[in-house]
Amino acid sequence: MVKSVRVVCAHDCPDMCSLIAHVDNGKVVRVQGDPDHPYTAGFACGKVNRDADLVNSPERLKSPLKRTGPKGTGQFEPISWDDALDEIASRWKAIIKESGPLALLGYAYSAHQGLMNRGLVNGLFHALGSTRLQAGTVCDTCCETAWDMTVGPVGGADPESVVHSDLVIAWGADLAATNVHFWALVETQKKRRGLPLIVIDPRRTRSATAADLYLPIRIGTDAALALGVMHILVRDGLANRDYLASHTVGFDKVEREILPKFPPARVAEITGLPVADIEKLAAMYGKAKAALIRLGEGMTRLAAGGQALRSVALLPGVTGHYGVKGGGALLLTAASCDLNYAAVRKPSGPATSRLVNHLRLGEELLNMKDPPIRALYISANNPAVTCPEVYKVQKGLAREDLFTVVHDPFMTDTAKYADIVLPAASYLETDDLYRAYGAYWMQWGQQAATPQGEARSNFDVAQALAQRMGLTDRIFTLPPHEAAKELFKGATGPAAKADPDKLFAGEPIHIAHDWAGQPFATPSGKLEFHSEQLARQGLPPLPDWNEDPLEAAEAAKWPLRLLTAPGYFQAHTAFSGVDFLRTREGKPCCILHPTDAEARGLEDGAAVRLFNDRGEIALTLRVSDEVQPGVVLVPGQRPTREAVAGTINMLCSDRYTDMGEGATYQSTWLEVAAWPAARQVAA
């Protein structure tokens, strides 16, 4: 008999969909949107609709495995869970005895968004006193730092307030791909009352095709456009002087010293946009009463990414849109879910420890000393694909003296380098608590299905290893729902007021703050055009558009600039276990404008070589005018086995952004040429 179980999507996405899993005799046979959820509204994206295929994939790992061949070759034999866990604990204890706990590194990230399954792995290594992962630098530390230096560590606008907006700007955010439920709200408001939509993006995305105004901005020039809009707002008397005086600091200096340098003609030269479109953008924004900017994280994944986001996030302060419902800006919401995360993530252990920056894993595996990293534990991530300078990551993982454990549902590129591989349960096979990072909702997701084979959850394995390592913290003995209750001890805000009976029954809990306008959690308590925190770091309040010398040197050497973006059906490798989705997405590809393809004698569908000083890869070429000349777009992050050869992050530097020590994927220049036929056969 088929039963229905309310679950929560654990994939790395801002929406955090409430779902209904249809289960027959312990097996998920269908996943659909939860019709009773007010925000996710009864539908799921095209990827999650196939999660029954994902959880039942024949490619799932069924038992623990032990390496039998050279690292990277994927040669393993089955072993029992007890043998695997005993060996892990034994090796860790020996390494700690010889080199201390800093020789261990735990690496858990975002492929499972559950607060228990992601958090307790980090809690294990925190309690052990190991070297710690500075997580998120491959993704959001730059944008978060820039937001915090501008607005403060607090959530942005509620996406559901778009019903009060009179203009929406998707700035560097492909809503149809990465924020589909907010996109549905925008589409509904467009149909009902003609809500105008502006899309600013280097790629003509699916969202852009529905825009009232689409601005195909040059990569890395978002700050110049934002400052140009400010210039016009001041020039045309559209700045809200009362709001600026009462709710912001430092605008007078920006107005006096920076904005005169960004007249429309100069902004057009920098951004590649027509002056008329820049003027139209500023007029539409300045005349709106409640304009909402949905900020994308991609604009910050380059050398000056922090200044880009700061500039755009300041715009609602010039117009006063931060002060009205339906106005302001939304980057993330998680900072306003004030739970006691330390109860799970930091149960014991030293307050500080040595850090490894997420994006420099390869560098640190090769060069960290006193002690070197001798043991690595990876769950819910695939760094052999996702980290910059993948050649370094692969070389580090190939060290015979590095004891590596990977806990994953599939045999990933990273798992092939492991000494022990553990089969992981999916979110449909685990209990966990979730909070959205792009909306104000929290929900308990219960286990719907029996784990495939011998798969065990991240939470369960973290507890088993903690016990073998002699850790006595109470959190390592609690079942998931009891452990989740620890998060509410000392919590503040709407999340702390959740009714536990309703929460653990699976009812979605709305945790939106009752704000009269955007609050600011900066040191001044105001929106900071001038940030003392940045000044102490030697950073200017806003950019003066002096070209970065390293970027200029790269651009002079290589003719094409890289743009990365999520794929519509293969956003990242977590979905690669579903053959249907792989087929829908197509082969891993790069996209060139017809002008660039013709100049290189390249045809649609050909295997092409992408290369720069860091190496080379090969992908299938698509020719399309969805990108501008001079740009090569690579959608999604795909396993190397699916590509002609390699993965795009082999060509990306591990250089830091200007704020937050984030990744600079978009600060990559390269060339594209034909991939020789002889090498195609070899690949």
XYZ file of C-alpha atoms in Angstrom:
683
model
C 0.000 0.000 0.000
C 1.364 3.398 -1.015
C 1.623 5.984 1.770
C 2.388 9.701 1.581
C 5.139 11.232 3.720
C 5.813 14.948 4.065
C 9.545 15.561 3.529
C 11.826 18.498 2.817
C 14.216 18.890 -0.109
C 17.813 18.847 1.146
C 19.509 19.949 -2.083
C 21.578 23.137 -2.063
C 18.900 25.625 -3.124
C 17.459 28.746 -1.445
C 13.829 27.591 -1.674
C 13.843 24.552 0.686
C 10.786 22.916 -0.877
C 8.244 21.056 1.185
C 7.547 17.796 -0.661
C 5.333 14.753 -0.571
C 7.118 11.429 -0.999
C 4.936 8.528 -2.104
C 6.334 5.357 -0.563
C 5.492 1.752 -1.406
C 6.856 -0.884 0.977
C 9.756 1.313 2.089
C 10.624 2.497 -1.436
C 10.054 6.017 -2.783
C 8.086 5.730 -6.009
C 7.298 9.402 -6.588
C 8.196 12.870 -5.269
C 5.979 15.904 -5.765
C 5.513 19.382 -4.346
C 3.554 19.796 -1.125
C 0.238 21.523 -2.037
C -0.238 22.768 1.536
C 2.973 24.781 1.756
C 2.235 28.528 1.380
C 5.517 29.390 -0.369
C 6.710 26.362 -2.303
C 3.093 25.986 -3.322
C 2.694 22.423 -4.512
C 5.384 22.130 -7.142
C 9.042 21.170 -7.291
C 11.711 21.928 -9.871
C 12.394 19.582 -12.772
C 15.392 18.117 -10.944
C 13.696 17.303 -7.645
C 10.666 15.847 -9.424
C 13.104 13.064 -10.375
C 14.391 12.414 -6.855
C 12.640 9.030 -6.747
C 15.030 8.119 -9.567
C 17.917 9.591 -7.601
C 17.262 7.675 -4.393
C 16.649 4.445 -6.343
C 19.493 4.944 -8.803
C 21.316 1.737 -9.746
C 24.523 3.764 -9.393
C 24.069 4.072 -5.599
C 26.791 2.644 -3.399
C 25.428 -0.368 -1.548
C 28.127 -1.190 1.035
C 31.339 0.192 2.552
C 34.376 -0.233 0.316
C 38.116 -0.473 0.882
C 40.669 0.553 -1.719
C 42.567 -2.253 -3.480
C 44.289 -0.366 -6.319
C 46.084 2.941 -6.921
C 44.336 6.090 -5.744
C 42.082 7.603 -8.387
C 41.434 4.343 -10.237
C 38.266 3.441 -8.319
C 39.389 -0.084 -7.420
C 37.681 -1.273 -4.221
C 36.365 -4.333 -2.441
C 33.394 -4.522 -0.023
C 33.990 -4.551 3.727
C 31.615 -4.472 6.693
C 30.558 -1.312 8.490
C 32.214 -2.441 11.706
C 35.488 -3.121 9.938
C 35.332 0.225 8.137
C 34.545 2.263 11.259
C 37.110 0.380 13.339
C 39.815 1.028 10.764
C 38.932 4.717 10.523
C 39.044 5.172 14.287
C 42.256 3.165 14.579
C 44.006 5.203 11.874
C 42.821 8.497 13.352
C 44.002 7.573 16.838
C 47.425 6.581 15.518
C 47.741 9.833 13.553
C 46.663 11.917 16.554
C 49.203 10.116 18.733
C 52.009 10.815 16.259
C 51.088 14.275 14.909
C 48.273 15.643 17.056
C 44.639 16.292 16.079
C 45.603 19.082 13.665
C 46.685 16.356 11.240
C 42.970 15.543 10.725
C 40.615 17.564 8.526
C 36.842 17.112 8.393
C 35.158 18.357 5.214
C 31.352 18.464 5.177
C 29.457 20.958 3.068
C 26.235 21.573 1.217
C 25.044 18.487 -0.661
C 22.852 17.781 2.371
C 21.255 20.954 3.771
C 19.876 19.280 6.897
C 21.050 20.987 10.066
C 21.706 17.609 11.694
C 23.332 15.707 8.832
C 25.553 18.589 7.824
C 26.138 20.052 11.279
C 27.102 17.008 13.313
C 29.949 15.991 11.008
C 31.478 19.399 11.667
C 30.692 18.923 15.356
C 32.673 15.682 15.383
C 35.839 17.350 14.131
C 35.331 20.424 16.299
C 35.221 18.158 19.352
C 38.324 16.286 18.185
C 40.254 19.570 17.976
C 41.229 18.928 14.365
C 42.118 21.375 11.640
C 38.836 22.969 10.544
C 37.361 23.706 7.161
C 36.668 27.365 6.434
C 33.576 26.316 4.524
C 31.623 28.166 1.870
C 34.459 30.090 0.269
C 33.735 28.298 -3.020
C 30.229 29.684 -2.855
C 29.025 32.496 -0.586
C 31.592 33.901 1.844
C 32.353 36.856 -0.422
C 28.736 37.882 -0.897
C 27.923 37.298 2.776
C 30.875 39.408 3.924
C 29.975 42.208 1.520
C 26.345 42.138 2.737
C 27.460 42.143 6.358
C 29.747 45.141 5.735
C 26.816 46.999 4.197
C 23.556 45.854 5.795
C 24.880 43.718 8.641
C 24.488 40.013 9.503
C 20.724 39.976 9.070
C 18.366 38.519 6.481
C 17.138 40.553 3.546
C 13.646 41.167 2.200
C 11.025 38.445 2.473
C 10.519 37.079 -1.072
C 6.810 36.728 -0.336
C 6.617 40.512 0.054
C 6.870 40.737 -3.741
C 3.063 41.006 -3.708
C 3.700 44.582 -2.510
C 6.512 45.354 -4.997
C 6.044 47.619 -7.990
C 9.348 46.596 -9.644
C 11.598 43.531 -9.418
C 15.231 43.476 -10.511
C 16.944 40.088 -10.846
C 20.556 41.223 -10.649
C 22.876 38.343 -11.504
C 20.210 35.822 -10.475
C 18.658 33.356 -12.920
C 15.454 32.937 -10.931
C 14.049 30.260 -13.229
C 17.081 28.073 -12.476
C 18.004 28.863 -8.872
C 14.968 30.398 -7.139
C 11.998 28.859 -8.918
C 9.359 29.598 -6.275
C 10.224 33.268 -6.088
C 10.174 33.177 -9.888
C 6.647 31.738 -9.757
C 5.527 34.596 -7.493
C 7.035 37.158 -9.865
C 5.346 35.532 -12.868
C 2.004 35.536 -11.054
C 2.320 39.213 -10.184
C 3.318 40.031 -13.755
C 0.167 38.357 -15.055
C -2.153 39.793 -12.420
C -1.025 43.408 -12.353
C 1.779 43.880 -14.846
C 4.633 43.878 -12.313
C 7.690 44.991 -14.317
C 10.789 42.785 -14.272
C 14.344 43.853 -15.077
C 17.051 41.220 -15.545
C 20.732 42.142 -15.385
C 22.907 39.198 -16.377
C 25.811 38.461 -18.769
C 23.807 35.500 -20.067
C 20.401 35.705 -21.721
C 18.842 33.303 -19.238
C 15.348 31.874 -19.223
C 14.480 34.603 -16.741
C 15.836 37.232 -19.131
C 13.537 36.123 -21.940
C 10.548 37.129 -19.777
C 11.972 40.499 -18.704
C 10.527 43.894 -19.558
C 14.109 45.141 -19.718
C 17.114 42.871 -20.161
C 20.603 44.284 -19.686
C 23.400 41.950 -20.918
C 26.107 43.417 -18.703
C 29.781 42.616 -19.143
C 31.110 40.199 -16.545
C 32.529 41.967 -13.521
C 31.070 45.432 -14.166
C 28.073 45.341 -11.808
C 29.588 47.892 -9.421
C 30.024 50.416 -12.225
C 26.394 50.011 -13.274
C 25.145 50.440 -9.699
C 27.259 53.568 -9.215
C 26.045 54.887 -12.551
C 22.442 54.408 -11.449
C 23.234 56.282 -8.218
C 24.749 59.087 -10.303
C 21.540 59.438 -12.320
C 19.307 59.219 -9.238
C 21.188 62.147 -7.687
C 21.290 64.079 -10.966
C 17.549 63.719 -11.527
C 16.431 64.432 -7.970
C 15.288 60.857 -7.363
C 17.425 60.258 -4.251
C 15.403 60.004 -1.037
C 17.221 62.596 1.062
C 15.163 61.995 4.192
C 15.913 58.273 4.170
C 19.590 58.868 3.443
C 19.849 61.299 6.357
C 18.126 59.108 8.913
C 19.071 55.531 7.930
C 22.499 55.642 6.235
C 26.062 56.757 6.916
C 28.672 57.964 4.465
C 26.559 58.821 1.447
C 27.724 62.430 1.441
C 31.307 61.367 0.738
C 30.234 58.852 -1.920
C 28.110 61.519 -3.585
C 30.946 64.018 -3.503
C 33.960 61.864 -4.391
C 32.770 58.755 -6.254
C 29.518 59.335 -8.129
C 30.870 62.171 -10.333
C 33.252 59.588 -11.841
C 30.355 57.450 -13.126
C 28.313 59.447 -15.643
C 26.200 57.372 -18.049
C 28.681 57.596 -20.917
C 31.528 56.163 -18.839
C 29.294 53.483 -17.360
C 28.246 52.481 -20.878
C 31.905 52.175 -21.872
C 32.660 49.947 -18.860
C 29.547 47.751 -18.911
C 28.944 47.472 -22.645
C 25.342 48.658 -22.184
C 23.734 51.446 -24.218
C 23.407 54.782 -22.427
C 19.660 54.698 -23.169
C 19.260 51.413 -21.282
C 21.259 52.693 -18.309
C 19.049 55.776 -18.197
C 15.910 53.643 -18.473
C 17.047 51.370 -15.627
C 17.712 54.344 -13.362
C 14.396 56.011 -14.228
C 12.375 52.851 -13.606
C 14.158 52.232 -10.328
C 14.061 55.811 -9.119
C 10.360 56.288 -9.837
C 9.301 52.989 -8.246
C 7.880 53.142 -4.743
C 8.725 49.573 -3.663
C 11.430 48.067 -5.860
C 12.885 44.688 -4.826
C 16.355 43.623 -5.984
C 17.042 39.871 -5.951
C 20.806 39.634 -5.695
C 22.671 36.706 -7.231
C 25.807 35.262 -5.666
C 27.544 34.771 -9.022
C 28.462 38.449 -9.388
C 30.759 38.071 -6.359
C 32.795 35.119 -7.652
C 35.505 37.308 -9.106
C 38.379 39.448 -7.887
C 36.309 42.538 -6.970
C 33.160 40.581 -6.137
C 32.637 42.063 -2.696
C 32.635 45.627 -3.989
C 30.212 44.600 -6.726
C 27.645 43.304 -4.265
C 28.167 46.218 -1.867
C 27.469 48.691 -4.642
C 24.230 46.996 -5.691
C 23.081 46.412 -2.086
C 23.421 50.150 -1.397
C 20.996 51.154 -4.159
C 17.799 50.695 -2.082
C 19.294 53.103 0.449
C 19.541 55.866 -2.141
C 15.856 55.547 -3.050
C 14.576 54.597 0.403
C 13.201 51.294 -0.864
C 14.696 49.564 2.171
C 12.079 51.353 4.251
C 8.950 49.949 2.585
C 7.278 46.547 2.388
C 7.983 44.942 -0.958
C 11.135 46.999 -1.409
C 14.801 46.584 -0.572
C 17.066 43.687 -1.484
C 17.290 39.954 -0.882
C 20.544 38.044 -0.872
C 20.069 35.417 1.847
C 17.741 34.915 4.804
C 19.643 32.430 6.977
C 21.235 35.087 9.197
C 17.818 35.826 10.673
C 17.142 32.220 11.711
C 18.676 32.643 15.151
C 19.152 29.059 16.330
C 21.820 27.776 18.691
C 23.851 26.126 15.932
C 26.846 25.621 18.231
C 24.935 22.900 20.098
C 25.428 20.640 17.062
C 28.401 22.159 15.294
C 30.586 22.961 18.329
C 29.675 20.601 21.178
C 33.193 20.753 22.658
C 36.782 21.252 21.595
C 39.058 24.298 21.430
C 37.455 27.634 20.561
C 39.931 28.188 17.734
C 42.013 25.945 15.556
C 43.975 25.939 12.332
C 41.835 26.597 9.253
C 41.864 25.275 5.706
C 40.128 27.535 3.230
C 37.573 25.488 1.280
C 38.775 26.728 -2.096
C 42.452 26.020 -1.308
C 42.062 22.387 -0.351
C 44.519 21.289 -3.037
C 47.141 23.802 -1.972
C 46.908 22.802 1.685
C 46.933 19.059 1.005
C 50.185 19.565 -0.875
C 51.938 22.175 1.247
C 50.518 22.480 4.777
C 53.165 21.643 7.390
C 53.595 21.281 11.179
C 51.764 18.948 10.874
C 50.681 18.162 7.318
C 47.135 16.964 6.772
C 47.407 13.181 7.183
C 43.718 12.218 7.350
C 40.793 13.669 5.417
C 37.078 12.930 5.898
C 34.714 14.180 3.194
C 30.928 14.094 3.199
C 28.258 15.957 1.218
C 30.719 17.447 -1.264
C 32.833 16.544 -4.284
C 35.988 18.722 -4.163
C 37.719 16.870 -7.009
C 35.172 18.627 -9.245
C 34.034 21.725 -7.344
C 37.239 23.291 -5.992
C 39.409 25.673 -8.043
C 42.758 24.372 -9.311
C 41.434 20.821 -9.461
C 44.826 19.569 -10.634
C 46.164 20.472 -7.179
C 43.202 18.782 -5.487
C 43.751 15.594 -7.488
C 47.479 15.607 -6.748
C 46.789 16.111 -3.046
C 44.168 13.358 -2.936
C 46.591 11.025 -4.703
C 49.067 11.169 -1.797
C 49.635 7.638 -0.561
C 50.324 8.979 2.944
C 46.915 10.720 3.119
C 44.247 8.508 4.717
C 41.012 9.601 3.032
C 37.439 8.599 3.849
C 34.525 9.662 1.639
C 30.890 9.275 2.718
C 28.632 9.696 -0.312
C 25.655 8.035 -2.027
C 27.678 7.647 -5.248
C 31.190 6.830 -6.451
C 32.198 10.429 -7.151
C 35.428 11.735 -8.658
C 36.561 12.404 -5.086
C 35.544 8.980 -3.772
C 37.814 7.280 -6.317
C 40.773 8.669 -4.374
C 39.543 7.394 -0.992
C 40.998 4.632 1.122
C 37.530 3.888 2.486
C 34.206 4.806 0.875
C 31.041 4.744 2.966
C 27.542 4.596 1.396
C 25.470 7.615 2.445
C 21.718 7.800 2.906
C 19.861 10.467 0.933
C 17.599 13.077 2.533
C 14.598 10.867 1.727
C 16.166 8.212 3.951
C 16.958 10.449 6.948
C 15.296 12.593 9.612
C 16.413 16.203 9.788
C 15.564 19.845 10.470
C 15.774 22.390 7.665
C 15.713 26.148 7.391
C 15.623 27.909 4.058
C 18.347 30.371 3.099
C 16.274 32.202 0.469
C 12.920 32.346 2.294
C 11.642 32.544 5.872
C 10.553 28.959 6.494
C 11.678 26.120 8.728
C 10.473 22.505 8.660
C 11.184 19.036 10.026
C 11.636 16.417 7.318
C 11.016 12.857 8.371
C 12.584 9.735 6.933
C 10.371 8.434 4.145
C 12.206 5.371 2.877
C 14.398 2.524 3.972
C 18.027 3.357 3.105
C 19.327 1.668 -0.039
C 21.640 -1.240 0.658
C 23.696 -0.569 3.768
C 23.585 3.234 3.459
C 23.751 5.222 6.698
C 23.157 8.916 7.331
C 25.889 11.495 7.940
C 24.407 12.039 11.403
C 24.499 8.334 12.252
C 28.075 7.851 11.082
C 29.280 10.970 12.912
C 27.825 9.551 16.127
C 29.357 6.121 15.531
C 32.813 7.602 14.937
C 32.483 9.938 17.929
C 31.819 6.976 20.197
C 34.787 5.052 18.784
C 36.978 8.124 19.315
C 35.944 8.364 22.953
C 33.909 11.587 22.712
C 31.317 11.872 25.467
C 29.311 14.929 24.404
C 25.593 14.310 24.840
C 24.819 15.351 21.259
C 26.582 12.192 20.019
C 24.057 9.978 21.823
C 20.757 11.678 20.929
C 18.365 10.620 18.154
C 17.947 13.249 15.421
C 14.743 14.870 16.722
C 16.178 15.180 20.244
C 19.425 16.585 18.869
C 17.426 19.109 16.843
C 15.737 20.325 20.022
C 19.154 21.419 21.285
C 19.189 24.073 18.561
C 16.308 25.869 20.266
C 18.007 26.220 23.649
C 19.113 29.841 23.742
C 17.720 30.604 20.289
C 16.128 33.998 19.647
C 13.670 35.517 17.192
C 10.704 33.908 15.422
C 12.459 30.544 15.048
C 12.747 30.238 18.816
C 8.976 30.598 19.172
C 8.157 27.595 16.984
C 5.667 25.185 18.531
C 7.706 21.957 18.929
C 4.624 19.758 18.551
C 3.776 21.331 15.192
C 7.411 21.500 14.110
C 8.253 17.847 14.725
C 4.942 16.767 13.222
C 6.338 18.165 9.964
C 4.264 21.343 9.774
C 6.022 24.177 7.913
C 6.880 27.005 10.327
C 6.919 30.593 9.070
C 9.813 32.462 10.695
C 9.540 35.844 8.991
C 10.326 38.821 11.221
C 7.700 41.506 11.570
C 9.947 44.257 10.272
C 8.806 47.756 9.406
C 11.430 48.072 6.706
C 14.874 46.503 6.504
C 16.773 46.480 9.816
C 20.505 47.118 9.782
C 22.845 45.120 12.014
C 26.012 47.090 11.207
C 28.115 48.712 13.964
C 26.394 52.036 13.233
C 22.931 50.487 13.126
C 22.509 52.030 9.664
C 23.130 51.200 6.020
C 26.854 51.815 5.598
C 28.015 53.574 2.451
C 31.145 54.110 4.541
C 32.266 51.081 6.530
C 34.812 51.470 9.297
C 35.292 47.703 9.148
C 36.427 47.967 5.522
C 38.540 51.027 6.267
C 40.450 49.116 8.928
C 41.209 46.475 6.293
C 42.511 49.126 3.911
C 39.593 48.723 1.495
C 37.808 51.738 -0.034
C 34.095 52.239 0.689
C 33.248 51.675 -2.975
C 35.357 51.001 -6.079
C 36.957 53.744 -8.138
C 37.194 51.343 -11.079
C 40.933 50.942 -11.307
C 41.426 47.757 -13.300
C 42.863 44.877 -11.305
C 46.432 44.335 -12.595
C 46.254 40.537 -12.403
C 42.972 40.472 -14.312
C 44.363 42.917 -16.869
C 47.391 40.692 -17.446
C 45.192 37.611 -17.896
C 42.858 39.460 -20.258
C 45.807 40.612 -22.349
C 47.053 37.041 -22.690
C 43.816 35.124 -23.315
C 40.910 36.277 -25.521
C 37.883 34.731 -23.762
C 36.474 35.251 -20.271
C 34.827 32.400 -18.399
C 31.249 32.587 -17.171
C 29.947 29.751 -14.997
C 26.277 29.222 -14.175
C 24.050 26.440 -12.841
C 22.724 23.967 -15.369
C 18.952 23.665 -15.533
C 18.981 19.892 -14.995
C 22.522 19.324 -13.694
C 23.241 22.228 -11.390
C 25.980 20.253 -9.662
C 27.168 16.674 -9.339
C 24.528 15.735 -6.750
C 22.079 15.105 -9.623
C 24.467 13.121 -11.794
C 23.039 9.791 -10.609
C 19.840 10.319 -12.632
C 20.243 9.262 -16.251
C 17.061 11.110 -17.311
C 18.428 14.426 -15.999
C 21.830 13.861 -17.576
C 20.116 13.299 -20.905
C 17.933 16.403 -20.524
C 20.956 18.555 -19.727
C 23.057 17.065 -22.522
C 26.775 16.455 -22.513
C 28.983 18.772 -20.470
C 29.420 21.726 -22.769
C 30.765 25.184 -23.307
C 28.806 27.879 -25.109
C 30.333 30.390 -27.529
C 28.786 33.256 -29.439
C 28.513 32.508 -33.195
C 31.088 35.227 -33.938
C 33.687 33.581 -31.708
C 32.921 30.088 -33.000
C 33.204 31.189 -36.618
C 36.484 32.998 -35.990
C 37.940 29.741 -34.658
C 36.419 27.504 -37.315
C 34.373 25.630 -34.704
C 30.971 24.061 -35.272
C 28.098 23.293 -32.934
C 28.423 19.820 -31.408
C 32.181 19.539 -31.886
C 34.583 18.486 -29.145
C 36.668 21.521 -28.234
C 39.727 22.199 -26.122
C 39.559 24.854 -23.387
C 42.971 25.873 -22.084
C 45.088 28.431 -20.278
C 48.289 28.393 -18.222
C 46.720 26.093 -15.609
C 45.888 23.264 -17.980
C 43.353 22.062 -20.493
C 40.017 20.274 -20.616
C 37.670 19.238 -23.408
C 33.908 19.802 -23.662
C 31.202 19.660 -26.315
C 30.604 22.993 -28.047
C 27.255 24.718 -28.264
C 27.015 27.811 -30.440
C 24.463 30.343 -29.240
C 23.938 34.088 -28.962
C 22.749 33.685 -25.349
C 26.247 34.891 -24.460
C 28.134 37.879 -25.781
C 31.267 37.752 -27.917
C 34.371 37.304 -25.806
C 32.641 35.025 -23.292
C 32.723 31.241 -22.896
C 29.894 29.921 -20.730
C 30.164 26.581 -18.932
C 26.861 25.564 -17.299
C 26.797 23.301 -14.253
C 29.508 21.265 -12.560
C 29.707 17.767 -13.987
C 31.724 14.633 -13.182
C 34.799 14.227 -15.336
C 33.531 10.870 -16.666
C 30.710 12.694 -18.459
C 32.938 15.240 -20.196
C 35.236 14.685 -23.150
C 38.049 15.368 -20.682
C 38.344 17.148 -17.348
C 36.263 19.696 -15.463
C 36.196 23.479 -15.816
C 37.642 24.136 -12.358
C 40.960 22.796 -13.596
C 41.340 26.163 -15.338
C 40.240 28.371 -12.419
C 42.670 29.985 -9.989
C 42.510 29.614 -6.204
C 42.990 33.365 -5.840
C 40.798 35.120 -3.245
C 38.088 37.712 -3.736
C 38.480 41.197 -2.251
C 36.285 40.260 0.744
C 35.525 37.001 2.517
C 38.395 35.022 0.935
C 35.998 33.633 -1.656
C 36.535 31.938 -5.003
C 37.209 33.883 -8.209
C 35.812 31.526 -10.855
C 34.687 34.375 -13.127
C 38.169 35.958 -13.056
C 39.350 33.284 -15.481
C 40.539 33.868 -19.040
C 41.190 31.136 -21.580
C 41.121 30.101 -25.213
C 39.012 27.564 -27.106
C 40.217 25.498 -30.047
C 39.431 22.228 -31.790
C 40.109 19.054 -29.809
C 42.186 16.820 -32.125
C 40.369 13.739 -33.362
C 43.159 11.440 -32.174
C 42.805 12.769 -28.639
C 39.021 12.304 -28.773
C 39.560 8.590 -29.307
C 42.033 8.456 -26.412
C 39.659 10.341 -24.100
